[in-house]
PDB file of C-alpha atoms (C1' of nucleotides) in Angstrom:
ATOM      1  CA  MET A 465      -5.068  28.348 -13.585  1.00 90.00           C
ATOM      2  CA  LYS A 466      -8.115  27.437 -15.641  1.00 95.00           C
ATOM      3  CA  LYS A 467     -10.114  24.276 -16.115  1.00 97.00           C
ATOM      4  CA  LEU A 468      -9.754  22.391 -19.329  1.00 97.00           C
ATOM      5  CA  PRO A 469     -12.917  22.695 -21.433  1.00 97.00           C
ATOM      6  CA  VAL A 470     -15.058  19.706 -22.361  1.00 97.00           C
ATOM      7  CA  SER A 471     -13.837  20.082 -25.931  1.00 97.00           C
ATOM      8  CA  PHE A 472     -10.379  19.105 -24.730  1.00 98.00           C
ATOM      9  CA  TYR A 473     -11.631  15.630 -23.825  1.00 98.00           C
ATOM     10  CA  GLN A 474     -14.051  15.092 -26.657  1.00 97.00           C
ATOM     11  CA  ARG A 475     -11.501  14.755 -29.406  1.00 97.00           C
ATOM     12  CA  SER A 476     -10.861  11.553 -31.284  1.00 96.00           C
ATOM     13  CA  ASN A 477      -7.123  11.097 -30.824  1.00 96.00           C
ATOM     14  CA  VAL A 478      -6.757   9.647 -27.351  1.00 97.00           C
ATOM     15  CA  VAL A 479      -2.991   9.392 -27.685  1.00 96.00           C
ATOM     16  CA  GLN A 480      -2.751  13.070 -28.462  1.00 96.00           C
ATOM     17  CA  ILE A 481      -4.913  13.966 -25.488  1.00 97.00           C
ATOM     18  CA  ALA A 482      -2.816  11.748 -23.241  1.00 97.00           C
ATOM     19  CA  LYS A 483       0.318  13.618 -24.232  1.00 96.00           C
ATOM     20  CA  GLU A 484      -1.355  16.954 -23.659  1.00 97.00           C
ATOM     21  CA  LEU A 485      -2.476  15.904 -20.195  1.00 97.00           C
ATOM     22  CA  LEU A 486       1.127  15.753 -19.093  1.00 96.00           C
ATOM     23  CA  GLY A 487       1.956  18.810 -17.031  1.00 96.00           C
ATOM     24  CA  LYS A 488      -1.700  19.588 -16.257  1.00 97.00           C
ATOM     25  CA  ILE A 489      -3.000  19.842 -12.713  1.00 97.00           C
ATOM     26  CA  LEU A 490      -5.440  17.303 -11.334  1.00 97.00           C
ATOM     27  CA  VAL A 491      -7.462  18.749  -8.466  1.00 97.00           C
ATOM     28  CA  THR A 492      -9.805  17.085  -6.003  1.00 97.00           C
ATOM     29  CA  LYS A 493     -11.748  19.005  -3.398  1.00 96.00           C
ATOM     30  CA  TRP A 494     -13.800  16.646  -1.271  1.00 95.00           C
ATOM     31  CA  ASN A 495     -15.634  18.362   1.597  1.00 93.00           C
ATOM     32  CA  GLY A 496     -13.625  21.521   1.029  1.00 95.00           C
ATOM     33  CA  ILE A 497     -10.291  19.773   1.444  1.00 95.00           C
ATOM     34  CA  GLU A 498      -8.205  20.461  -1.616  1.00 96.00           C
ATOM     35  CA  THR A 499      -5.450  18.247  -2.913  1.00 96.00           C
ATOM     36  CA  SER A 500      -3.833  18.566  -6.292  1.00 96.00           C
ATOM     37  CA  GLY A 501      -0.911  17.335  -8.316  1.00 96.00           C
ATOM     38  CA  ARG A 502       0.712  17.829 -11.672  1.00 96.00           C
ATOM     39  CA  ILE A 503       0.197  14.921 -14.039  1.00 96.00           C
ATOM     40  CA  VAL A 504       3.549  13.440 -14.925  1.00 94.00           C
ATOM     41  CA  GLU A 505       2.578  10.032 -16.264  1.00 93.00           C
ATOM     42  CA  VAL A 506      -0.401   8.683 -18.219  1.00 95.00           C
ATOM     43  CA  GLU A 507      -1.457   5.717 -20.302  1.00 94.00           C
ATOM     44  CA  ALA A 508      -3.827   5.827 -23.257  1.00 95.00           C
ATOM     45  CA  TYR A 509      -6.460   3.144 -23.763  1.00 95.00           C
ATOM     46  CA  ASN A 510      -7.586   3.189 -27.323  1.00 95.00           C
ATOM     47  CA  GLY A 511     -11.106   1.819 -27.163  1.00 93.00           C
ATOM     48  CA  VAL A 512     -12.417  -1.360 -28.751  1.00 94.00           C
ATOM     49  CA  VAL A 513      -9.333  -2.084 -30.858  1.00 93.00           C
ATOM     50  CA  ASP A 514      -7.079  -2.074 -27.820  1.00 92.00           C
ATOM     51  CA  LYS A 515      -6.856  -5.482 -26.214  1.00 89.00           C
ATOM     52  CA  ALA A 516      -5.507  -4.001 -23.006  1.00 91.00           C
ATOM     53  CA  SER A 517      -8.608  -1.869 -22.556  1.00 93.00           C
ATOM     54  CA  HIS A 518     -11.613  -2.959 -20.558  1.00 94.00           C
ATOM     55  CA  ALA A 519     -13.614  -2.165 -23.675  1.00 95.00           C
ATOM     56  CA  ALA A 520     -11.534  -4.405 -25.938  1.00 93.00           C
ATOM     57  CA  GLY A 521     -13.530  -5.899 -28.755  1.00 93.00           C
ATOM     58  CA  GLY A 522     -16.583  -3.878 -27.814  1.00 94.00           C
ATOM     59  CA  ARG A 523     -16.990  -5.362 -24.371  1.00 94.00           C
ATOM     60  CA  ARG A 524     -19.587  -3.402 -22.543  1.00 95.00           C
ATOM     61  CA  THR A 525     -20.526  -4.056 -18.954  1.00 95.00           C
ATOM     62  CA  ASN A 526     -21.840  -2.211 -15.971  1.00 93.00           C
ATOM     63  CA  ARG A 527     -18.336  -1.522 -14.856  1.00 94.00           C
ATOM     64  CA  ASN A 528     -17.021   0.153 -17.973  1.00 95.00           C
ATOM     65  CA  GLU A 529     -20.285   1.745 -19.027  1.00 96.00           C
ATOM     66  CA  VAL A 530     -18.986   5.228 -18.277  1.00 96.00           C
ATOM     67  CA  MET A 531     -16.273   4.752 -20.870  1.00 97.00           C
ATOM     68  CA  TYR A 532     -18.987   4.672 -23.494  1.00 97.00           C
ATOM     69  CA  GLY A 533     -20.352   8.005 -22.348  1.00 96.00           C
ATOM     70  CA  GLU A 534     -19.254  11.517 -23.206  1.00 95.00           C
ATOM     71  CA  GLY A 535     -15.620  12.477 -22.738  1.00 97.00           C
ATOM     72  CA  GLY A 536     -14.717  14.568 -19.741  1.00 97.00           C
ATOM     73  CA  VAL A 537     -15.841  12.317 -16.914  1.00 97.00           C
ATOM     74  CA  SER A 538     -13.887  10.139 -14.538  1.00 97.00           C
ATOM     75  CA  TYR A 539     -13.712   6.376 -14.651  1.00 97.00           C
ATOM     76  CA  VAL A 540     -12.535   4.868 -11.402  1.00 96.00           C
ATOM     77  CA  TYR A 541     -12.049   1.162 -11.092  1.00 94.00           C
ATOM     78  CA  LEU A 542     -10.936  -1.153  -8.328  1.00 94.00           C
ATOM     79  CA  CYS A 543      -8.097  -3.469  -9.264  1.00 92.00           C
ATOM     80  CA  TYR A 544      -6.770  -6.465  -7.344  1.00 91.00           C
ATOM     81  CA  GLY A 545      -9.165  -5.634  -4.568  1.00 91.00           C
ATOM     82  CA  ILE A 546      -6.781  -3.027  -3.258  1.00 92.00           C
ATOM     83  CA  HIS A 547      -6.035  -0.333  -5.756  1.00 93.00           C
ATOM     84  CA  HIS A 548      -8.290   2.360  -7.114  1.00 95.00           C
ATOM     85  CA  LEU A 549      -7.329   3.389 -10.617  1.00 95.00           C
ATOM     86  CA  PHE A 550      -8.283   6.836 -11.815  1.00 97.00           C
ATOM     87  CA  ASN A 551      -9.039   7.292 -15.500  1.00 97.00           C
ATOM     88  CA  VAL A 552     -10.159  10.132 -17.709  1.00 97.00           C
ATOM     89  CA  VAL A 553     -12.799   9.245 -20.288  1.00 97.00           C
ATOM     90  CA  THR A 554     -12.278  10.899 -23.663  1.00 97.00           C
ATOM     91  CA  ASN A 555     -14.001  11.164 -27.042  1.00 97.00           C
ATOM     92  CA  ARG A 556     -17.731  11.088 -27.712  1.00 96.00           C
ATOM     93  CA  GLN A 557     -20.499   8.722 -26.740  1.00 95.00           C
ATOM     94  CA  GLU A 558     -20.132   5.108 -27.852  1.00 95.00           C
ATOM     95  CA  THR A 559     -16.368   5.486 -28.180  1.00 96.00           C
ATOM     96  CA  PRO A 560     -14.788   4.006 -25.044  1.00 97.00           C
ATOM     97  CA  HIS A 561     -11.488   5.825 -24.992  1.00 97.00           C
ATOM     98  CA  ALA A 562      -9.806   6.431 -21.655  1.00 97.00           C
ATOM     99  CA  ILE A 563      -6.590   7.713 -20.175  1.00 97.00           C
ATOM    100  CA  LEU A 564      -5.167   6.237 -17.004  1.00 96.00           C
ATOM    101  CA  VAL A 565      -3.389   8.678 -14.728  1.00 96.00           C
ATOM    102  CA  ARG A 566      -0.403   6.776 -13.399  1.00 93.00           C
ATOM    103  CA  ALA A 567       1.588   9.377 -11.510  1.00 94.00           C
ATOM    104  CA  LEU A 568       1.388  12.914 -10.163  1.00 94.00           C
ATOM    105  CA  GLU A 569       3.781  15.395  -8.732  1.00 93.00           C
ATOM    106  CA  PRO A 570       2.128  16.668  -5.525  1.00 94.00           C
ATOM    107  CA  VAL A 571       1.228  20.355  -5.564  1.00 95.00           C
ATOM    108  CA  LYS A 572      -1.292  21.146  -2.852  1.00 96.00           C
ATOM    109  CA  GLY A 573      -2.456  19.365   0.271  1.00 95.00           C
ATOM    110  CA  ILE A 574       0.633  17.234   0.629  1.00 93.00           C
ATOM    111  CA  ASP A 575       0.047  16.843   4.344  1.00 93.00           C
ATOM    112  CA  VAL A 576      -3.437  15.518   3.592  1.00 94.00           C
ATOM    113  CA  MET A 577      -1.986  13.053   1.125  1.00 94.00           C
ATOM    114  CA  LEU A 578       0.489  11.873   3.700  1.00 91.00           C
ATOM    115  CA  GLU A 579      -2.325  11.291   6.126  1.00 91.00           C
ATOM    116  CA  ARG A 580      -4.381   9.364   3.565  1.00 93.00           C
ATOM    117  CA  THR A 581      -1.510   7.161   2.536  1.00 90.00           C
ATOM    118  CA  GLY A 582      -0.148   6.719   6.036  1.00 85.00           C
ATOM    119  CA  LYS A 583       3.252   8.052   5.107  1.00 84.00           C
ATOM    120  CA  ARG A 584       5.524  10.164   7.254  1.00 80.00           C
ATOM    121  CA  LYS A 585       7.182  12.477   4.771  1.00 81.00           C
ATOM    122  CA  PRO A 586       6.680  13.261   1.102  1.00 79.00           C
ATOM    123  CA  ASP A 587       8.826  11.280  -1.268  1.00 81.00           C
ATOM    124  CA  HIS A 588       8.437  10.058  -4.805  1.00 80.00           C
ATOM    125  CA  THR A 589       6.359   7.082  -3.714  1.00 84.00           C
ATOM    126  CA  LEU A 590       3.520   9.319  -2.517  1.00 90.00           C
ATOM    127  CA  THR A 591       1.825   9.679  -5.889  1.00 92.00           C
ATOM    128  CA  LYS A 592       3.790   7.219  -7.972  1.00 90.00           C
ATOM    129  CA  GLY A 593       1.646   4.542  -9.561  1.00 90.00           C
ATOM    130  CA  PRO A 594      -2.095   4.632 -10.214  1.00 93.00           C
ATOM    131  CA  GLY A 595      -2.987   2.967  -6.935  1.00 94.00           C
ATOM    132  CA  ASN A 596      -1.122   5.572  -4.958  1.00 94.00           C
ATOM    133  CA  VAL A 597      -2.471   8.463  -6.986  1.00 95.00           C
ATOM    134  CA  SER A 598      -6.068   7.756  -6.120  1.00 96.00           C
ATOM    135  CA  LYS A 599      -5.193   6.979  -2.544  1.00 95.00           C
ATOM    136  CA  ALA A 600      -3.360  10.262  -2.100  1.00 95.00           C
ATOM    137  CA  LEU A 601      -6.184  12.215  -3.714  1.00 96.00           C
ATOM    138  CA  GLY A 602      -8.852  10.362  -1.763  1.00 96.00           C
ATOM    139  CA  ILE A 603     -10.493   8.950  -4.875  1.00 96.00           C
ATOM    140  CA  SER A 604     -12.771   5.979  -4.368  1.00 95.00           C
ATOM    141  CA  PHE A 605     -14.192   3.889  -7.142  1.00 93.00           C
ATOM    142  CA  LYS A 606     -17.661   3.792  -5.598  1.00 91.00           C
ATOM    143  CA  LEU A 607     -18.112   7.491  -4.977  1.00 93.00           C
ATOM    144  CA  HIS A 608     -16.179   9.070  -7.768  1.00 96.00           C
ATOM    145  CA  THR A 609     -16.656   7.069 -10.939  1.00 96.00           C
ATOM    146  CA  GLY A 610     -18.692   8.706 -13.667  1.00 95.00           C
ATOM    147  CA  ILE A 611     -18.536  12.243 -12.325  1.00 95.00           C
ATOM    148  CA  SER A 612     -17.644  15.227 -14.460  1.00 96.00           C
ATOM    149  CA  LEU A 613     -14.098  16.536 -14.670  1.00 97.00           C
ATOM    150  CA  LEU A 614     -15.522  20.033 -14.757  1.00 96.00           C
ATOM    151  CA  SER A 615     -17.251  19.833 -11.405  1.00 95.00           C
ATOM    152  CA  LYS A 616     -16.078  21.899  -8.497  1.00 94.00           C
ATOM    153  CA  GLU A 617     -14.950  18.853  -6.557  1.00 95.00           C
ATOM    154  CA  LEU A 618     -12.904  17.236  -9.282  1.00 97.00           C
ATOM    155  CA  PHE A 619     -11.292  18.861 -12.282  1.00 97.00           C
ATOM    156  CA  ILE A 620      -8.183  19.158 -14.387  1.00 98.00           C
ATOM    157  CA  ALA A 621      -6.671  22.576 -14.981  1.00 97.00           C
ATOM    158  CA  GLU A 622      -3.728  24.109 -16.715  1.00 96.00           C
ATOM    159  CA  ASP A 623      -1.413  26.829 -15.500  1.00 95.00           C
ATOM    160  CA  ASP A 624       1.608  28.476 -17.034  1.00 94.00           C
ATOM    161  CA  PHE A 625       3.600  25.278 -16.987  1.00 94.00           C
ATOM    162  CA  LYS A 626       5.007  24.568 -20.420  1.00 91.00           C
ATOM    163  CA  LEU A 627       6.233  21.166 -21.316  1.00 92.00           C
ATOM    164  CA  ASN A 628       8.940  20.794 -23.879  1.00 92.00           C
ATOM    165  CA  LYS A 629       8.010  18.242 -26.494  1.00 91.00           C
ATOM    166  CA  LYS A 630      11.319  16.478 -26.184  1.00 93.00           C
ATOM    167  CA  ASP A 631      10.675  15.908 -22.491  1.00 93.00           C
ATOM    168  CA  ILE A 632       7.810  13.556 -23.305  1.00 94.00           C
ATOM    169  CA  VAL A 633       8.857   9.926 -23.342  1.00 91.00           C
ATOM    170  CA  ALA A 634       6.728   7.150 -24.830  1.00 91.00           C
ATOM    171  CA  THR A 635       7.063   3.548 -23.682  1.00 87.00           C
ATOM    172  CA  PRO A 636       4.937   0.389 -23.623  1.00 82.00           C
ATOM    173  CA  ARG A 637       2.316   0.242 -20.943  1.00 81.00           C
ATOM    174  CA  ILE A 638       2.683  -1.482 -17.617  1.00 71.00           C
ATOM    175  CA  GLY A 639       0.888  -4.536 -16.305  1.00 67.00           C
ATOM    176  CA  VAL A 640      -0.854  -5.414 -19.553  1.00 51.00           C
ATOM    177  CA  ASP A 641       1.273  -8.328 -20.710  1.00 63.00           C
ATOM    178  CA  TYR A 642      -1.836 -10.374 -21.343  1.00 62.00           C
ATOM    179  CA  ALA A 643      -2.775  -8.099 -24.250  1.00 60.00           C
ATOM    180  CA  ASP A 644      -0.405  -9.744 -26.721  1.00 70.00           C
ATOM    181  CA  GLU A 645       0.937  -7.375 -29.335  1.00 74.00           C
ATOM    182  CA  ASP A 646      -1.125  -4.495 -27.984  1.00 71.00           C
ATOM    183  CA  ALA A 647       0.915  -4.662 -24.794  1.00 76.00           C
ATOM    184  CA  LYS A 648       3.867  -3.402 -26.796  1.00 81.00           C
ATOM    185  CA  LEU A 649       2.180  -0.287 -28.088  1.00 89.00           C
ATOM    186  CA  PRO A 650       3.922   2.887 -26.892  1.00 91.00           C
ATOM    187  CA  TYR A 651       0.829   4.289 -25.216  1.00 92.00           C
ATOM    188  CA  ARG A 652       2.464   5.224 -21.952  1.00 91.00           C
ATOM    189  CA  PHE A 653       3.759   8.754 -21.712  1.00 93.00           C
ATOM    190  CA  PHE A 654       5.693  10.460 -18.964  1.00 92.00           C
ATOM    191  CA  ILE A 655       7.808  13.511 -18.321  1.00 92.00           C
ATOM    192  CA  LYS A 656      11.442  12.762 -18.764  1.00 88.00           C
ATOM    193  CA  GLY A 657      13.521  12.821 -15.617  1.00 83.00           C
ATOM    194  CA  ASN A 658      10.627  13.452 -13.271  1.00 87.00           C
ATOM    195  CA  PRO A 659      11.216  11.590  -9.991  1.00 80.00           C
ATOM    196  CA  PHE A 660       7.498  10.913  -9.518  1.00 78.00           C
ATOM    197  CA  VAL A 661       7.233   8.754 -12.624  1.00 77.00           C
ATOM    198  CA  SER A 662       6.706   5.106 -11.802  1.00 61.00           C
ATOM    199  CA  GLY A 663       9.002   2.483 -13.144  1.00 52.00           C
ATOM    200  CA  SER A 664      12.061   4.680 -13.065  1.00 44.00           C
ATOM    201  CA  LYS A 665      13.289   3.563  -9.694  1.00 42.00           C
ATOM    202  CA  GLN A 666      15.253   5.751  -7.352  1.00 36.00           C
ATOM    203  CA  VAL A 667      15.822   8.534  -9.808  1.00 36.00           C
ATOM    204  CA  ASN A 668      16.553  10.950  -7.044  1.00 33.00           C
ATOM    205  CA  SER A 669      19.679   9.920  -5.216  1.00 27.00           C
ATOM    206  CA  ARG A 670      18.793  11.622  -1.979  1.00 26.00           C
TER     207      ARG A 670
ATOM    208  C1'  DG B 564      19.782  -4.006  -6.161  1.00 59.42           C
ATOM    209  C1'  DA B 565      16.809  -7.257  -8.489  1.00 59.42           C
ATOM    210  C1'  DG B 566      13.342 -10.653  -8.804  1.00 59.42           C
ATOM    211  C1'  DT B 567       9.211 -13.033  -6.988  1.00 59.42           C
ATOM    212  C1'  DA B 568       5.109 -13.987  -4.413  1.00 59.42           C
ATOM    213  C1'  DG B 569       1.176 -12.493  -1.782  1.00 59.42           C
ATOM    214  C1'  DA B 570      -2.553  -9.414  -0.662  1.00 59.42           C
ATOM    215  C1'  DT B 571      -7.764  -8.833  -1.351  1.00 59.42           C
ATOM    216  C1'  DC B 572     -12.558  -7.761  -3.332  1.00 59.42           C
ATOM    217  C1'  DC B 573     -15.432  -6.521  -7.039  1.00 59.42           C
ATOM    218  C1'  DT B 574     -16.968  -7.939 -11.592  1.00 59.42           C
ATOM    219  C1'  DC B 575     -18.026 -10.970 -15.183  1.00 59.42           C
ATOM    220  C1'  DT B 576     -18.682 -15.912 -16.950  1.00 59.42           C
TER     221       DT B 576
ATOM    222  C1'  DG C  38     -15.413 -19.297  -9.173  1.00 59.42           C
ATOM    223  C1'  DA C  39     -11.580 -17.060 -11.477  1.00 59.42           C
ATOM    224  C1'  DG C  40      -9.000 -13.214 -12.500  1.00 59.42           C
ATOM    225  C1'  DG C  41      -7.587  -8.331 -12.842  1.00 59.42           C
ATOM    226  C1'  DA C  42      -4.879  -1.315 -16.412  1.00 59.42           C
ATOM    227  C1'  DT C  43      -0.987  -2.931  -8.928  1.00 59.42           C
ATOM    228  C1'  DC C  44       1.964  -2.318  -4.857  1.00 59.42           C
ATOM    229  C1'  DT C  45       4.774  -3.875  -1.244  1.00 59.42           C
ATOM    230  C1'  DA C  46       7.667  -6.744   1.324  1.00 59.42           C
ATOM    231  C1'  DC C  47      10.709 -10.174   1.516  1.00 59.42           C
ATOM    232  C1'  DT C  48      14.324 -13.245  -0.296  1.00 59.42           C
ATOM    233  C1'  DC C  49      18.505 -13.957  -2.659  1.00 59.42           C
ATOM    234  C1'  DA C  50      22.821 -12.440  -4.752  1.00 59.42           C
TER     235       DA C  50
END
DNA sequence: GAGTAGATCCTCT
DNA sequence: GAGGATCTACTCA
């Protein structure tokens, strides 16, 4: 298992990067406690031309400032006062591309995730949906936004897992109805048939 | 099983 | 002062 290099993030095609992130391992290691999961669902946010992005139309605020920085750092944001959303910033400086990690398949530290989320046993709700992902991994918007994805506490790695191209499904994004026609763009990608993908309810029939 | 409303707090206008 | 890249529970069929 090896970390993805900075060059992986600093490319210009955010949609392409989003697709390639599927099947990769997201690892957090706060205070020596390691939790990780395979990325099974992402959404691409295509910078200033994307109305669903926080950077739509060149909006630039304190909150989304990290999106304008170098690719390869995290962008964590608190939504609805409850949910922490974990994003990966891509591309170069001044280009606010980002990829939202929407769902993981738990790999390591499942018991820790259960504790963090207050759940009894692992099921597909543990890391399904961006709010749950950051909760399970212990990601907090205050502490963990703007830090490098190549640090020893937070990184994305790849192993031998190979994803068949036909197992990648593209659909419109979720929760961005306000973005008019951009809400229909097929910028959401997930691994076909994976029970940890959000939206596909009760895929596993116990 | 499907649809709807409420929770809850930080950020920007 | 309003609203948001969501989730959950509860109601109704």
